[in-house]
Short mmCIF file of C-alpha atoms and ligand atoms in Angstrom, two decimals:
data_model
loop_
_atom_site.label_atom_id
_atom_site.label_comp_id
_atom_site.label_asym_id
_atom_site.label_seq_id
_atom_site.Cartn_x
_atom_site.Cartn_y
_atom_site.Cartn_z
CA VAL H 1 -13.38 70.87 -89.51
CA ALA H 2 -14.17 68.61 -86.60
CA ALA H 3 -15.61 71.57 -84.81
CA ALA H 4 -19.20 70.55 -84.44
CA GLY H 5 -19.04 67.47 -82.27
CA PRO H 6 -22.00 65.20 -82.91
CA GLY H 7 -23.66 67.73 -85.18
CA LEU H 8 -26.42 70.15 -84.41
CA VAL H 9 -29.30 68.63 -86.27
CA GLY H 10 -28.55 65.09 -85.19
CA ARG H 11 -29.14 66.20 -81.63
CA ILE H 12 -32.52 67.64 -82.41
CA PHE H 13 -33.71 64.52 -84.19
CA GLY H 14 -32.11 62.08 -81.79
CA ARG H 15 -29.14 59.79 -82.21
CA THR H 16 -30.61 57.60 -84.89
CA ALA H 17 -31.02 60.40 -87.40
CA GLY H 18 -28.29 60.01 -89.98
CA PRO H 19 -28.12 61.20 -93.55
CA GLN H 20 -30.24 58.23 -94.68
CA ALA H 21 -32.76 58.54 -91.89
CA ASP H 22 -35.39 60.56 -93.62
CA ALA H 23 -37.91 59.51 -91.03
CA PRO H 24 -38.86 60.60 -88.45
CA ARG H 25 -40.05 63.96 -89.54
CA ARG H 26 -40.78 66.72 -87.11
CA VAL H 27 -43.24 69.52 -87.41
CA LEU H 28 -41.47 72.85 -87.52
CA ASP H 29 -43.14 74.54 -84.58
CA ASP H 30 -42.13 76.94 -81.84
CA ALA H 31 -40.78 74.12 -79.68
CA MET H 32 -38.50 72.88 -82.44
CA LEU H 33 -37.33 76.38 -83.25
CA GLU H 34 -36.49 76.92 -79.63
CA GLU H 35 -34.46 73.71 -79.54
CA LEU H 36 -32.69 74.76 -82.67
CA GLU H 37 -31.92 78.15 -81.21
CA ASP H 38 -30.51 76.56 -78.05
CA MET H 39 -28.32 74.26 -80.12
CA LEU H 40 -26.96 77.16 -82.12
CA VAL H 41 -26.26 79.19 -79.01
CA GLN H 42 -24.51 76.18 -77.48
CA SER H 43 -22.35 75.94 -80.58
CA ASP H 44 -20.99 79.42 -79.65
CA MET H 45 -22.95 81.19 -82.35
CA GLY H 46 -24.23 83.83 -79.95
CA VAL H 47 -27.85 84.74 -79.33
CA ASP H 48 -28.26 87.40 -82.02
CA THR H 49 -26.94 85.26 -84.83
CA ALA H 50 -28.80 82.17 -83.60
CA LEU H 51 -32.06 84.10 -83.58
CA ARG H 52 -31.53 85.40 -87.07
CA VAL H 53 -30.64 82.00 -88.46
CA THR H 54 -33.69 80.34 -86.89
CA ALA H 55 -35.95 83.18 -88.03
CA ASN H 56 -34.75 82.69 -91.60
CA ILE H 57 -35.40 78.97 -91.38
CA ALA H 58 -38.85 79.53 -89.90
CA GLU H 59 -39.90 82.00 -92.54
CA GLY H 60 -42.64 80.47 -94.68
CA ARG H 61 -42.03 77.00 -93.24
CA MET H 62 -43.93 76.95 -89.94
CA GLY H 63 -46.09 73.84 -89.59
CA ARG H 64 -44.20 71.96 -92.28
CA ARG H 65 -42.89 68.48 -91.54
CA LEU H 66 -39.13 68.37 -91.91
CA SER H 67 -36.74 65.47 -91.98
CA ALA H 68 -33.30 65.70 -90.38
CA THR H 69 -31.79 65.88 -93.86
CA GLU H 70 -34.02 68.76 -94.86
CA LEU H 71 -33.28 70.69 -91.70
CA LYS H 72 -29.56 70.07 -92.18
CA GLU H 73 -29.68 71.45 -95.68
CA LEU H 74 -31.62 74.51 -94.59
CA LEU H 75 -29.29 75.19 -91.71
CA ALA H 76 -26.13 74.57 -93.71
CA GLY H 77 -27.49 76.89 -96.39
CA GLU H 78 -28.14 79.67 -93.90
CA ILE H 79 -24.70 79.29 -92.33
CA ALA H 80 -22.92 79.09 -95.67
CA ARG H 81 -24.73 82.28 -96.73
CA ILE H 82 -23.32 84.11 -93.71
CA MET H 83 -19.85 82.64 -94.16
CA ALA H 84 -19.41 82.92 -97.94
CA PRO H 85 -18.51 86.63 -97.95
CA VAL H 86 -15.77 86.17 -95.33
CA ALA H 87 -14.14 83.08 -96.85
CA ARG H 88 -11.30 84.92 -98.54
CA PRO H 89 -7.60 84.05 -98.61
CA MET H 90 -5.11 86.67 -97.54
CA PRO H 91 -4.73 89.06 -100.47
CA ILE H 92 -1.32 89.15 -102.08
CA TYR H 93 -0.25 92.49 -103.54
CA PRO H 94 2.46 93.28 -106.06
CA ARG H 95 4.05 95.47 -103.40
CA ARG H 96 7.50 94.37 -102.20
CA PRO H 97 7.92 93.64 -99.42
CA GLN H 98 4.28 93.08 -98.56
CA VAL H 99 4.19 93.70 -94.84
CA VAL H 100 2.00 91.40 -92.76
CA LEU H 101 1.53 92.42 -89.16
CA VAL H 102 0.34 89.56 -86.98
CA VAL H 103 -1.53 90.39 -83.78
CA GLY H 104 -3.40 88.42 -81.13
CA VAL H 105 -3.28 87.46 -77.48
CA ASN H 106 -0.51 85.20 -76.24
CA GLY H 107 -1.39 81.57 -76.67
CA SER H 108 -3.78 82.18 -79.56
CA GLY H 109 -1.38 80.52 -81.99
CA LYS H 110 0.38 83.52 -83.53
CA THR H 111 3.82 81.94 -83.65
CA THR H 112 2.52 78.69 -85.05
CA THR H 113 0.39 80.46 -87.64
CA ILE H 114 3.30 82.62 -88.81
CA GLY H 115 5.36 79.45 -89.26
CA LYS H 116 2.60 77.72 -91.20
CA LEU H 117 1.93 80.74 -93.41
CA ALA H 118 5.63 81.26 -94.06
CA SER H 119 5.88 77.64 -95.15
CA GLN H 120 2.92 78.02 -97.52
CA PHE H 121 4.28 81.21 -99.02
CA ARG H 122 7.68 79.58 -99.45
CA ALA H 123 6.06 76.66 -101.20
CA ALA H 124 4.38 79.18 -103.51
CA GLY H 125 7.83 80.47 -104.43
CA LYS H 126 7.83 83.60 -102.30
CA ASN H 127 10.78 85.00 -100.41
CA VAL H 128 9.72 85.54 -96.85
CA VAL H 129 11.35 87.26 -93.89
CA ILE H 130 9.99 86.97 -90.35
CA ALA H 131 10.57 89.52 -87.59
CA ALA H 132 10.23 88.29 -84.00
CA GLY H 133 8.53 91.42 -82.73
CA ASP H 134 7.49 90.05 -79.35
CA THR H 135 10.90 90.95 -77.99
CA PHE H 136 9.89 90.58 -74.34
CA ARG H 137 9.03 86.88 -74.46
CA ALA H 138 12.25 84.97 -74.98
CA ALA H 139 10.31 81.73 -75.37
CA ALA H 140 8.21 83.24 -78.15
CA VAL H 141 11.33 84.34 -80.01
CA GLU H 142 12.86 80.88 -79.70
CA GLN H 143 9.66 79.24 -80.89
CA LEU H 144 9.55 81.53 -83.89
CA GLN H 145 13.14 80.63 -84.74
CA VAL H 146 12.21 76.96 -84.65
CA TRP H 147 9.28 77.65 -86.98
CA GLY H 148 11.53 79.71 -89.24
CA GLN H 149 13.88 76.75 -89.57
CA ARG H 150 11.01 74.40 -90.33
CA ALA H 151 9.69 76.75 -92.99
CA GLY H 152 13.14 77.58 -94.35
CA VAL H 153 12.64 81.28 -93.70
CA PRO H 154 15.02 83.69 -91.94
CA VAL H 155 13.85 85.07 -88.61
CA MET H 156 15.14 88.44 -87.46
CA VAL H 157 15.48 88.78 -83.72
CA ALA H 158 16.59 91.54 -81.37
CA ALA H 159 17.99 91.55 -77.86
CA GLN H 160 15.41 90.66 -75.24
CA GLY H 161 13.34 93.64 -74.22
CA SER H 162 14.58 95.87 -77.03
CA ASP H 163 12.25 98.10 -79.00
CA PRO H 164 10.04 96.05 -81.34
CA ALA H 165 9.66 99.06 -83.64
CA SER H 166 13.38 99.30 -84.16
CA LEU H 167 13.45 95.58 -85.00
CA ALA H 168 10.58 96.15 -87.44
CA PHE H 169 12.53 98.95 -89.09
CA ASP H 170 15.63 96.77 -89.42
CA ALA H 171 13.49 93.96 -90.79
CA MET H 172 12.02 96.32 -93.39
CA THR H 173 15.52 97.39 -94.40
CA ARG H 174 16.62 93.78 -94.77
CA ALA H 175 13.47 92.70 -96.59
CA GLU H 176 13.91 95.57 -99.03
CA ALA H 177 17.60 94.86 -99.54
CA GLU H 178 16.89 91.19 -100.21
CA GLY H 179 13.94 91.93 -102.45
CA ALA H 180 11.73 89.82 -100.16
CA ASP H 181 8.13 89.34 -101.23
CA LEU H 182 6.73 89.20 -97.73
CA LEU H 183 7.73 90.44 -94.34
CA MET H 184 5.76 88.91 -91.48
CA ILE H 185 6.02 90.74 -88.19
CA ASP H 186 5.07 88.96 -84.97
CA THR H 187 3.88 91.24 -82.17
CA ALA H 188 3.32 91.07 -78.44
CA GLY H 189 -0.03 89.87 -77.12
CA ARG H 190 -0.11 91.23 -73.62
CA LEU H 191 -3.65 92.45 -73.22
CA GLN H 192 -3.07 93.11 -69.51
CA ASN H 193 -1.69 96.51 -70.42
CA ARG H 194 -3.67 97.68 -73.40
CA GLN H 195 -2.37 101.22 -73.47
CA ASP H 196 1.16 99.91 -73.58
CA LEU H 197 0.35 97.42 -76.32
CA MET H 198 -1.51 100.03 -78.33
CA GLU H 199 1.49 102.33 -78.24
CA GLU H 200 3.82 99.50 -79.14
CA LEU H 201 1.73 98.49 -82.17
CA ALA H 202 1.24 102.11 -83.24
CA LYS H 203 4.98 102.69 -83.09
CA ILE H 204 5.70 99.61 -85.21
CA VAL H 205 3.22 100.88 -87.80
CA ARG H 206 4.69 104.40 -87.72
CA VAL H 207 8.19 103.14 -88.23
CA ILE H 208 7.44 100.79 -91.11
CA ARG H 209 5.44 103.57 -92.78
CA LYS H 210 8.59 105.63 -92.91
CA LYS H 211 9.83 103.01 -95.32
CA ASP H 212 6.52 102.35 -97.04
CA PRO H 213 3.52 104.60 -96.38
CA SER H 214 1.18 101.85 -97.59
CA ALA H 215 2.39 99.33 -94.99
CA PRO H 216 1.29 97.22 -93.21
CA HIS H 217 -0.63 95.72 -96.10
CA ASN H 218 -2.32 93.10 -93.96
CA THR H 219 -2.97 93.03 -90.26
CA LEU H 220 -3.92 89.51 -89.29
CA LEU H 221 -5.65 88.85 -86.01
CA VAL H 222 -5.07 85.29 -84.79
CA LEU H 223 -7.90 83.92 -82.66
CA ASP H 224 -8.14 80.68 -80.72
CA ALA H 225 -11.50 79.19 -81.65
CA THR H 226 -11.64 77.21 -78.40
CA THR H 227 -12.07 80.44 -76.47
CA GLY H 228 -15.63 80.60 -77.77
CA GLN H 229 -17.39 83.90 -77.30
CA ASN H 230 -14.15 85.45 -75.98
CA ALA H 231 -13.03 85.61 -79.58
CA LEU H 232 -15.67 88.28 -80.16
CA SER H 233 -14.34 90.55 -77.44
CA GLN H 234 -10.80 89.99 -78.71
CA VAL H 235 -11.82 91.28 -82.13
CA GLU H 236 -13.38 94.35 -80.54
CA THR H 237 -10.26 94.99 -78.48
CA PHE H 238 -7.76 94.46 -81.28
CA ARG H 239 -9.74 96.56 -83.71
CA LYS H 240 -9.11 99.45 -81.33
CA LEU H 241 -5.40 98.64 -81.17
CA ALA H 242 -4.73 97.96 -84.84
CA ASP H 243 -6.34 98.16 -88.24
CA VAL H 244 -7.28 94.47 -88.41
CA SER H 245 -7.76 93.37 -92.02
CA GLY H 246 -8.36 89.66 -91.60
CA LEU H 247 -8.64 86.72 -89.22
CA VAL H 248 -6.98 83.36 -88.78
CA MET H 249 -8.94 80.98 -86.55
CA THR H 250 -6.75 78.40 -84.84
CA LYS H 251 -7.43 75.13 -83.02
CA LEU H 252 -10.48 74.17 -85.02
CA ASP H 253 -9.24 70.58 -84.73
CA GLY H 254 -9.82 70.62 -81.00
CA THR H 255 -12.76 71.19 -78.73
CA ALA H 256 -13.92 74.37 -80.48
CA ARG H 257 -17.60 74.32 -81.20
CA GLY H 258 -17.12 76.32 -84.36
CA GLY H 259 -20.25 78.42 -84.08
CA VAL H 260 -18.14 81.36 -82.96
CA LEU H 261 -16.94 81.74 -86.54
CA VAL H 262 -20.53 82.35 -87.62
CA ALA H 263 -20.96 84.94 -84.88
CA LEU H 264 -17.72 86.63 -85.94
CA ALA H 265 -18.70 86.70 -89.59
CA ASP H 266 -22.17 87.98 -88.78
CA ARG H 267 -20.96 90.67 -86.40
CA PHE H 268 -17.77 91.95 -88.01
CA GLY H 269 -17.64 90.67 -91.58
CA LEU H 270 -13.85 90.42 -91.42
CA PRO H 271 -12.38 87.94 -93.89
CA ILE H 272 -11.32 84.59 -92.46
CA HIS H 273 -8.10 83.92 -94.34
CA ALA H 274 -7.24 80.53 -92.93
CA ILE H 275 -8.02 78.03 -90.19
CA GLY H 276 -5.56 76.17 -87.99
CA VAL H 277 -6.36 72.48 -87.75
CA GLY H 278 -3.39 71.11 -85.82
CA GLU H 279 0.08 71.78 -84.50
CA GLN H 280 2.07 70.66 -87.55
CA ILE H 281 3.38 72.90 -90.28
CA ASP H 282 0.82 71.78 -92.86
CA ASP H 283 -2.13 72.13 -90.50
CA LEU H 284 -3.39 75.39 -91.95
CA ASP H 285 -6.31 75.24 -94.35
CA ALA H 286 -8.10 77.75 -96.49
CA PHE H 287 -11.48 78.55 -95.05
CA ASP H 288 -14.32 77.09 -97.11
CA ALA H 289 -17.81 78.33 -96.27
CA GLU H 290 -19.70 75.30 -97.60
CA ASP H 291 -17.43 72.71 -96.00
CA PHE H 292 -17.53 74.58 -92.74
CA ALA H 293 -21.32 74.88 -92.75
CA ARG H 294 -21.74 71.16 -93.46
CA ALA H 295 -19.28 70.16 -90.75
CA LEU H 296 -20.93 72.43 -88.22
CA VAL H 297 -24.41 71.14 -88.95
CA GLY H 298 -23.21 67.53 -88.85
P1 GDP O 1 1.26 82.41 -79.47
O1 GDP O 1 1.56 82.62 -78.01
O2 GDP O 1 0.06 83.18 -79.89
O3 GDP O 1 2.42 82.66 -80.35
O4 GDP O 1 0.81 80.90 -79.62
P2 GDP O 1 1.62 79.63 -80.15
O5 GDP O 1 1.79 79.70 -81.63
O6 GDP O 1 2.83 79.43 -79.34
O7 GDP O 1 0.55 78.48 -79.86
C1 GDP O 1 0.09 78.17 -78.58
C2 GDP O 1 -0.23 76.69 -78.52
O8 GDP O 1 -1.32 76.40 -79.40
C3 GDP O 1 0.92 75.81 -78.96
O9 GDP O 1 0.94 74.67 -78.13
C4 GDP O 1 0.53 75.41 -80.39
O10 GDP O 1 1.05 74.15 -80.75
C5 GDP O 1 -0.97 75.36 -80.29
N1 GDP O 1 -1.63 75.60 -81.58
C6 GDP O 1 -1.50 76.64 -82.42
N2 GDP O 1 -2.31 76.52 -83.49
C7 GDP O 1 -2.98 75.36 -83.33
C8 GDP O 1 -4.02 74.65 -84.08
O11 GDP O 1 -4.48 75.09 -85.15
N3 GDP O 1 -4.45 73.48 -83.56
C9 GDP O 1 -3.97 72.98 -82.38
N4 GDP O 1 -4.46 71.82 -81.95
N5 GDP O 1 -3.04 73.61 -81.66
C10 GDP O 1 -2.55 74.78 -82.10
#
């Protein structure tokens, strides 16, 4: 994860402080805590989470002299503690087909993520079917077909503007007939008309439940990490529209400051199944709490 830029602690201790630079030490006082808090907020962690993290670091340590390395370890430890419970891959069930509904605003990386996931599942020996449920955006359907080809996975499409729920039903029928392990359903991401989107998603769910009352088995919300604190409001919105079971954070290779993942974990506790780290098919990594915490702290 290149999400942290120069690293939080390095900034507090000045440019010269590297892993070997155990001097200078700084007294952990209110001024230093405030700087730390500011850094965490600037990393997109949000005020509440930043305050809690700094309070935990302060506890029993005020007045102590800390080196950059010590502060890094403390901070990474605190962040890893928040992130460990959410670092969980997407659960795979014996159910066939396992239905994975993929939601998120347009541009968040839904199409790309579906392609990457399909490729990983294929590599793991699973039969996958994709349904291009965003039937209004012709470009999205085309993109998904390209990704399907790359991943070697069939993509079911419907006429432009046709009912996504009826496509989902057909896709269920095909996935069942073919004994597919996974059916991934792309959905529209037009948040401009929430009522409309809510009804569309609810109808998709209703229709696939006619075939399998336990479906969808996963509802993945794809979030663009570069949108910073917006990601938090997207979770709140989509949780009202769908029964979100897990997150995929995209674009962590870019300018994202990464702290938003900590805020998300702290606030919602939803599992982070994977992180997008580029535009290529293999650029999807499992989320590792320790690695992430170290990268963020820098
Ligand atoms: P959708 O509208 O939600 O389906 O979004 P797309 O999958 O079409 O992605 C929107 C843009 O983000 C495309 O240009 C993708 O190449 C890019 N993108 C998606 N995931 C990642 C990622 O993890 N890293 C980077 N750098 N770009 C990404």
